[in-house]
Amino acid sequence: MRRRGVKNLDKRLEESSNLIVKDPISLKGKWNTLFNNNNPIYLEIGMGKGDFIIEQAKRNPNINYIGLEKFPSVLIVAYDKLKDLGLTNLYLVVADATNLLDMFEENEVSKIYLNFSDPWPKKRHIKRRLTSNTFLPKYEVILNNSSTMEFKTDNQELFEYSIISFNEYKMKFIDISLDLHNRLDDKGNLLDIISTEYEKKFVSKGNKIYFIEVGFNHE
Ligand SMILES: C[S@@+](CC[C@H](N)C(=O)[O-])C[C@H]1O[C@@H](n2cnc3c(N)ncnc32)[C@H](O)[C@@H]1O
């Protein structure tokens, strides 16, 4: 969802505060020095305009968050929402998930979120899906033993593809919902869900939201 014609984008990125990490590769294995603590690091890949990760960071001050987005024109929208909030547990990175291993050391991340990832419907583009085995080995390296990955989408085809992909990669299935927004907790109440921009749009149209949490079977 690249945004075209964003005015002065390069200048705005250059002049942005250090909330946009300018050299993520130099932080490989040292992200805790940026956050100045040893709290767990949760990473959202394909963060988009940031609503989900900003709300997560507000609610969970003892967790460090990194929002990764490949298009600077999109990330700048998240930055504009974030810059005056005073949060010290969230940083943004312009990068493609293909390069995760340049930015993160083995076991450096404690949770990965994939929210409404691009479906790449054409067969020849399947390898670009963030739940394909192009990416799973990279996630496996950077995630620590006890950590998990959460994936949400309204796209049934992508969801089914992803379950098969996780199964073929011999991942652990921890939780699943075929209608997350109508799921009830133990007391019969609807869940308190932190929604993304896409999620809000799809829920308002009446689409079902699929959810799955998986982990890796580290050898
Ligand atoms: C459909 S949008 C969803 C945005 C947001 N997660 C939401 O739910 O509102 C998918 C986002 O993932 C980003 N993206 C796709 N592939 C990526 C990759 N390989 N690395 C980083 N970001 C990626 C896109 O640029 C886009 O902003």
PDB file of N, CA, C and O in Angstrom, residues 24 46 154 161 186:
ATOM      1  N   PRO A  24      19.439   0.528  11.303  1.00  0.00           N
ATOM      2  CA  PRO A  24      19.046  -0.657  12.103  1.00  0.00           C
ATOM      3  C   PRO A  24      20.099  -1.756  12.102  1.00  0.00           C
ATOM      4  O   PRO A  24      20.208  -2.511  13.066  1.00  0.00           O
ATOM      5  N   GLY A  46       5.446  -5.189   8.700  1.00  0.00           N
ATOM      6  CA  GLY A  46       4.385  -4.649   7.846  1.00  0.00           C
ATOM      7  C   GLY A  46       3.411  -3.851   8.686  1.00  0.00           C
ATOM      8  O   GLY A  46       2.198  -4.013   8.589  1.00  0.00           O
ATOM      9  N   ASP A 154      -8.170 -11.008   7.200  1.00  0.00           N
ATOM     10  CA  ASP A 154      -9.568 -11.294   6.842  1.00  0.00           C
ATOM     11  C   ASP A 154      -9.605 -12.131   5.568  1.00  0.00           C
ATOM     12  O   ASP A 154     -10.681 -12.427   5.068  1.00  0.00           O
ATOM     13  N   TYR A 161      -3.640 -20.822   3.306  1.00  0.00           N
ATOM     14  CA  TYR A 161      -2.266 -21.025   2.816  1.00  0.00           C
ATOM     15  C   TYR A 161      -1.276 -20.991   3.991  1.00  0.00           C
ATOM     16  O   TYR A 161      -0.358 -21.816   4.086  1.00  0.00           O
ATOM     17  N   ASP A 186     -13.431 -16.314  28.972  1.00  0.00           N
ATOM     18  CA  ASP A 186     -13.979 -17.292  29.931  1.00  0.00           C
ATOM     19  C   ASP A 186     -15.248 -16.774  30.612  1.00  0.00           C
ATOM     20  O   ASP A 186     -16.092 -17.553  31.056  1.00  0.00           O
TER      21      ASP A 186
END
